[in-house]
Tab-separated table of C-alpha atoms and ligand atoms in Angstrom:
chain	number	residue	atom	x	y	z
I	818	MET	CA	-1.771	21.263	12.841
I	819	GLU	CA	-3.234	22.853	9.725
I	820	GLY	CA	-0.728	22.748	6.925
I	821	THR	CA	1.578	20.338	8.703
I	822	LEU	CA	1.673	16.605	8.586
I	823	PRO	CA	-1.111	15.409	10.811
I	824	GLY	CA	0.038	12.797	13.309
I	825	LEU	CA	2.846	11.564	11.184
I	826	VAL	CA	4.026	8.970	13.629
I	827	LEU	CA	2.068	6.384	11.672
I	828	THR	CA	2.359	3.513	14.068
I	829	ALA	CA	-0.823	1.471	13.832
I	830	GLY	CA	-1.049	2.446	10.219
I	831	LEU	CA	2.439	1.567	9.191
I	832	PHE	CA	1.823	0.695	5.588
I	833	SER	CA	-1.621	-0.616	6.224
I	834	GLY	CA	-4.228	-0.450	3.568
I	835	GLY	CA	-7.018	2.051	3.576
I	836	PHE	CA	-6.093	5.614	4.285
I	837	ILE	CA	-9.486	6.598	3.145
I	838	GLY	CA	-11.357	9.826	3.781
I	839	ASP	CA	-14.977	8.898	3.304
I	840	LEU	CA	-15.046	5.185	2.774
I	841	LEU	CA	-17.905	4.554	5.158
I	842	GLY	CA	-20.436	6.122	2.839
I	843	GLY	CA	-19.533	3.750	0.037
I	844	ASN	CA	-21.668	1.264	-1.810
I	845	GLY	CA	-20.378	-2.177	-0.874
I	846	THR	CA	-19.800	-3.430	-4.390
I	847	ASP	CA	-18.903	-0.515	-6.647
I	848	CYS	CA	-15.177	-0.396	-7.425
I	849	ARG	CA	-15.598	2.673	-9.620
I	850	GLN	CA	-16.381	4.681	-6.523
I	851	SER	CA	-13.006	3.779	-5.063
I	852	ASP	CA	-11.301	5.670	-7.888
I	853	ALA	CA	-13.266	8.836	-7.151
I	854	ARG	CA	-12.687	8.431	-3.427
I	855	GLY	CA	-8.967	7.923	-3.973
I	856	ALA	CA	-8.790	11.049	-6.114
I	857	ARG	CA	-10.548	13.129	-3.447
I	858	THR	CA	-8.360	11.810	-0.642
I	859	MET	CA	-5.245	12.426	-2.694
I	860	GLN	CA	-6.376	15.989	-3.416
I	861	THR	CA	-6.578	16.625	0.345
I	862	ILE	CA	-3.076	15.243	0.808
I	863	VAL	CA	-1.688	17.317	-2.069
I	864	GLU	CA	-3.154	20.460	-0.494
I	865	GLU	CA	-2.036	19.778	3.067
I	866	TRP	CA	1.156	17.708	2.986
I	867	PRO	CA	4.677	18.568	1.756
I	868	LEU	CA	4.991	16.291	-1.262
I	869	ARG	CA	7.902	16.052	-3.668
I	870	TYR	CA	7.139	17.591	-7.058
I	871	ALA	CA	6.478	15.432	-10.095
I	872	ALA	CA	9.885	16.233	-11.634
I	873	ASP	CA	11.786	15.456	-8.413
I	874	PRO	CA	14.266	12.598	-9.079
I	875	VAL	CA	13.239	10.742	-5.904
I	876	ARG	CA	9.572	10.895	-6.901
I	877	ARG	CA	10.392	9.784	-10.453
I	878	TYR	CA	12.395	6.860	-9.107
I	879	VAL	CA	9.544	5.718	-6.852
I	880	ARG	CA	7.051	6.066	-9.704
I	881	ASP	CA	9.238	3.931	-11.987
I	882	LEU	CA	9.772	1.250	-9.339
I	883	GLY	CA	6.075	1.128	-8.479
I	884	THR	CA	5.024	1.012	-12.115
I	885	THR	CA	7.475	-1.833	-12.761
I	886	LEU	CA	5.904	-3.842	-9.958
I	887	ALA	CA	2.336	-3.091	-11.022
I	888	GLN	CA	3.017	-4.033	-14.640
I	889	ALA	CA	4.925	-7.184	-13.740
I	890	ALA	CA	1.799	-8.304	-11.935
I	891	ASP	CA	-0.524	-7.443	-14.774
I	892	PRO	CA	1.130	-6.897	-18.174
I	893	SER	CA	-2.287	-6.520	-19.798
I	894	GLY	CA	-2.874	-3.427	-17.664
I	895	ALA	CA	0.016	-1.505	-19.214
I	896	GLY	CA	-2.280	1.398	-20.106
I	897	LEU	CA	-3.389	1.958	-16.518
I	898	GLU	CA	-1.891	4.868	-14.670
I	899	TRP	CA	-0.439	4.139	-11.246
I	900	ARG	CA	0.320	7.273	-9.244
I	901	PHE	CA	3.050	7.302	-6.626
I	902	PHE	CA	3.697	10.273	-4.337
I	903	VAL	CA	6.544	10.907	-1.896
I	904	VAL	CA	5.981	12.946	1.252
I	905	ARG	CA	8.928	14.789	2.757
I	906	ASN	CA	8.739	13.300	6.207
I	907	LEU	CA	11.227	11.120	8.021
I	908	GLU	CA	8.840	8.626	9.614
I	909	PRO	CA	8.779	5.435	7.507
I	910	THR	CA	5.313	5.614	5.986
I	911	ALA	CA	3.418	4.052	3.116
I	912	PHE	CA	-0.243	3.773	2.304
I	913	ALA	CA	-2.665	3.439	-0.551
I	914	VAL	CA	-5.675	5.688	-0.920
I	915	GLY	CA	-7.484	3.764	-3.669
I	916	GLY	CA	-7.774	4.459	-7.373
I	917	ARG	CA	-4.147	3.299	-7.915
I	918	ARG	CA	-2.769	6.166	-5.810
I	919	PHE	CA	-0.038	5.621	-3.243
I	920	VAL	CA	2.054	7.675	-0.852
I	921	ILE	CA	5.390	6.769	0.703
I	922	SER	CA	7.785	8.886	2.748
I	923	ASP	CA	11.404	9.947	2.496
I	924	GLY	CA	11.841	8.189	5.832
I	925	LEU	CA	10.854	4.845	4.355
I	926	ILE	CA	13.457	5.102	1.594
I	927	ALA	CA	16.074	6.042	4.187
I	928	TYR	CA	15.103	3.263	6.600
I	929	VAL	CA	14.724	0.107	4.471
I	930	ARG	CA	17.686	-2.260	4.105
I	931	ASN	CA	17.742	-2.128	0.311
I	932	GLU	CA	15.707	-1.615	-2.847
I	933	SER	CA	14.097	-5.026	-2.606
I	934	ASP	CA	12.597	-4.088	0.778
I	935	LEU	CA	11.277	-0.829	-0.661
I	936	ALA	CA	9.767	-2.838	-3.522
I	937	ALA	CA	8.107	-5.075	-0.911
I	938	VAL	CA	6.341	-2.105	0.654
I	939	LEU	CA	5.136	-0.857	-2.732
I	940	ALA	CA	4.082	-4.391	-3.707
I	941	HIS	CA	2.050	-4.640	-0.502
I	942	GLU	CA	0.223	-1.403	-1.325
I	943	ILE	CA	-0.331	-2.443	-4.951
I	944	ALA	CA	-1.687	-5.736	-3.610
I	945	HIS	CA	-4.426	-3.900	-1.691
I	946	GLU	CA	-5.535	-2.414	-4.991
I	947	ARG	CA	-5.365	-5.723	-6.866
I	948	LEU	CA	-7.305	-7.529	-4.140
I	949	GLY	CA	-10.127	-4.993	-4.318
I	950	HIS	CA	-9.680	-3.784	-0.758
I	951	PHE	CA	-10.956	-0.337	-1.733
I	952	CYS	CA	-14.066	-1.530	-3.474
I	953	GLY	CA	-16.301	-2.079	-0.502
I	954	ASP	CA	-17.126	-0.591	2.842
I	955	ALA	CA	-14.601	-0.888	5.641
I	956	GLN	CA	-15.065	-4.024	7.694
I	957	PRO	CA	-17.232	-3.315	10.759
I	958	GLY	CA	-14.474	-4.480	13.097
I	959	SER	CA	-11.623	-2.598	11.446
I	960	ALA	CA	-9.722	-0.064	13.510
I	961	ARG	CA	-9.985	3.569	12.490
I	962	VAL	CA	-7.141	6.014	12.870
I	963	HIS	CA	-7.590	9.724	12.163
I	964	TYR	CA	-4.877	11.876	10.593
I	965	GLY	CA	-6.216	15.376	10.209
I	966	SER	CA	-8.976	15.160	7.635
I	967	ILE	CA	-8.073	11.607	6.640
I	968	VAL	CA	-9.233	8.375	8.223
I	969	GLN	CA	-7.235	5.197	7.974
I	970	HIS	CA	-8.880	1.806	8.290
I	971	PHE	CA	-6.817	-1.085	9.514
I	972	ASP	CA	-7.887	-4.697	9.128
I	973	LEU	CA	-5.345	-7.359	10.070
I	974	GLU	CA	-6.741	-10.021	7.736
I	975	MET	CA	-6.554	-7.646	4.762
I	976	GLU	CA	-2.971	-6.809	5.735
I	977	LYS	CA	-2.050	-10.506	5.770
I	978	ALA	CA	-3.700	-11.033	2.388
I	979	ALA	CA	-1.802	-8.066	0.915
I	980	ASP	CA	1.490	-9.360	2.376
I	981	LEU	CA	0.995	-12.741	0.734
I	982	GLU	CA	0.039	-11.199	-2.605
I	983	ALA	CA	3.120	-8.955	-2.367
I	984	VAL	CA	5.398	-11.991	-1.999
I	985	GLY	CA	4.132	-13.188	-5.386
I	986	LEU	CA	4.477	-9.738	-6.965
I	987	LEU	CA	8.083	-9.473	-5.800
I	988	ALA	CA	8.950	-12.821	-7.358
I	989	MET	CA	7.264	-11.860	-10.645
I	990	ALA	CA	9.206	-8.584	-10.796
I	991	GLY	CA	12.559	-10.233	-10.011
I	992	PHE	CA	12.959	-8.985	-6.441
I	993	ASP	CA	13.668	-11.015	-3.307
I	994	PRO	CA	10.279	-12.391	-2.146
I	995	GLY	CA	11.697	-12.683	1.384
I	996	SER	CA	11.845	-8.899	1.550
I	997	MET	CA	8.172	-8.745	2.558
I	998	TYR	CA	8.996	-10.556	5.774
I	999	GLN	CA	12.194	-8.610	6.344
I	1000	VAL	CA	10.602	-5.204	5.958
I	1001	LEU	CA	7.887	-6.167	8.455
I	1002	ARG	CA	10.662	-7.125	10.861
I	1003	CYS	CA	12.401	-3.806	10.284
I	1004	LEU	CA	9.204	-1.854	10.941
I	1005	ALA	CA	8.378	-3.932	14.025
I	1006	GLU	CA	11.763	-3.024	15.492
I	1007	ARG	CA	10.857	0.645	15.606
I	1008	SER	CA	7.125	0.501	16.367
I	1009	ASP	CA	5.269	0.786	19.646
I	1010	ALA	CA	4.042	-2.360	21.396
I	1011	SER	CA	0.587	-2.644	19.836
I	1012	SER	CA	1.808	-1.915	16.319
I	1013	SER	CA	4.751	-4.266	16.580
I	1014	ASN	CA	2.378	-6.970	17.837
I	1015	GLN	CA	0.333	-6.636	14.638
I	1016	LEU	CA	3.475	-6.677	12.532
I	1017	TYR	CA	4.671	-9.852	14.300
I	1018	GLN	CA	1.325	-11.497	13.585
I	1019	ARG	CA	1.789	-10.686	9.912
I	1020	MET	CA	5.327	-12.098	10.023
I	1021	ARG	CA	4.063	-15.318	11.601
I	1022	ALA	CA	1.453	-15.646	8.858
I	1023	LEU	CA	4.234	-15.481	6.246
I	1024	GLU	CA	6.390	-17.947	8.188
I	1025	VAL	CA	3.554	-20.481	8.191
I	1026	LEU	CA	3.407	-20.182	4.411
I	1027	GLY	CA	7.177	-20.567	4.085
I	1028	SER	CA	7.775	-16.994	2.943
I	1029	GLY	CA	10.026	-15.910	5.776
I	1030	ALA	CA	13.465	-16.548	4.322
I	1031	SER	CA	15.327	-13.777	2.532
I	1032	ALA	CA	18.154	-13.778	0.031
I	1033	PRO	CA	21.398	-12.682	1.700
I	1034	ASN	CA	21.891	-9.703	-0.573
I	1035	GLY	CA	18.809	-7.855	-1.717
I	1036	ARG	CA	19.579	-5.829	-4.797
I	1037	SER	CA	19.736	-2.042	-4.981
I	1038	SER	CA	19.925	-0.089	-8.234
I	1039	ALA	CA	22.027	3.032	-8.734
I	1040	GLU	CA	18.742	5.000	-8.768
I	1041	PHE	CA	17.797	3.670	-5.335
I	1042	GLN	CA	21.187	4.548	-3.938
I	1043	ALA	CA	21.048	8.045	-5.444
I	1044	SER	CA	17.564	8.626	-3.981
I	1045	ARG	CA	18.644	7.501	-0.547
I	1046	ARG	CA	21.797	9.613	-0.717
I	1047	SER	CA	19.828	12.692	-1.720
I	1048	ILE	CA	17.420	12.235	1.219
I	1049	LEU	CA	20.234	11.726	3.717
I	1050	GLU	CA	22.157	14.739	2.421
I	1051	ASP	CA	19.170	16.973	3.215
I	1052	LEU	CA	19.228	15.975	6.890
I	1053	ASP	CA	20.886	17.770	9.770
I	1054	THR	CA	21.016	14.612	11.842
I	1055	PRO	CA	21.794	11.170	10.437
I	1056	ILE	CA	19.099	8.506	10.574
I	1057	ARG	CA	19.776	4.851	11.050
I	1058	SER	CA	18.751	2.336	8.418
I	1059	CYS	CA	17.470	-1.120	9.288
I	1060	ARG	CA	19.985	-3.960	9.109
Y	1192	LIG	ZN1	-1.612	-2.695	4.069
């Protein structure tokens, strides 16, 4: 599998938090190390995965949307650089590697109902960063999933915390806060049994907190629609979006 996307059916890891190469060696309190770790993990991905180039309009769109969300959450952090990458793969995928670095897939943009749902996924990943989920060691009980040279850690409680934080980020940035719930539903509909079970648990956690309802019409900018159209035009076979 060298040079190809390792195990890109990201089921258990469907936009979970730590896709982290060498987290287990970390010092439990030092957040500065997470930046260096994120940079190293991202370097591996850049070398091995087919990413869209920096000038690609789809990549630029995702970077702008992600930066809008990150800055809405923390206007004082306007000088911070948030790096968003887009991998040319049709499985809906998103993850954070730490150090304000994030990867999402073409397939995610094609699959979500609308721009607000895409914003929810990015907000969830940004939330992992804001909540310091990369600053310590992985929880002893967290599941580990290997993708080539990269190891993903999955901790359900951290996922729930990031979902809840994302609901707030969406509201602050003017998106539909109910999109967090809706995008979990969409992903659960196309996941295997164990992954969809985890996604349903996350949905229930949002329901309990009253964050399940969604606006009837999530918004989508012209840039979102152009990005989606460009991805779909590259395909030989059509792919179905969530409804
Ligand atoms: Zn997550």
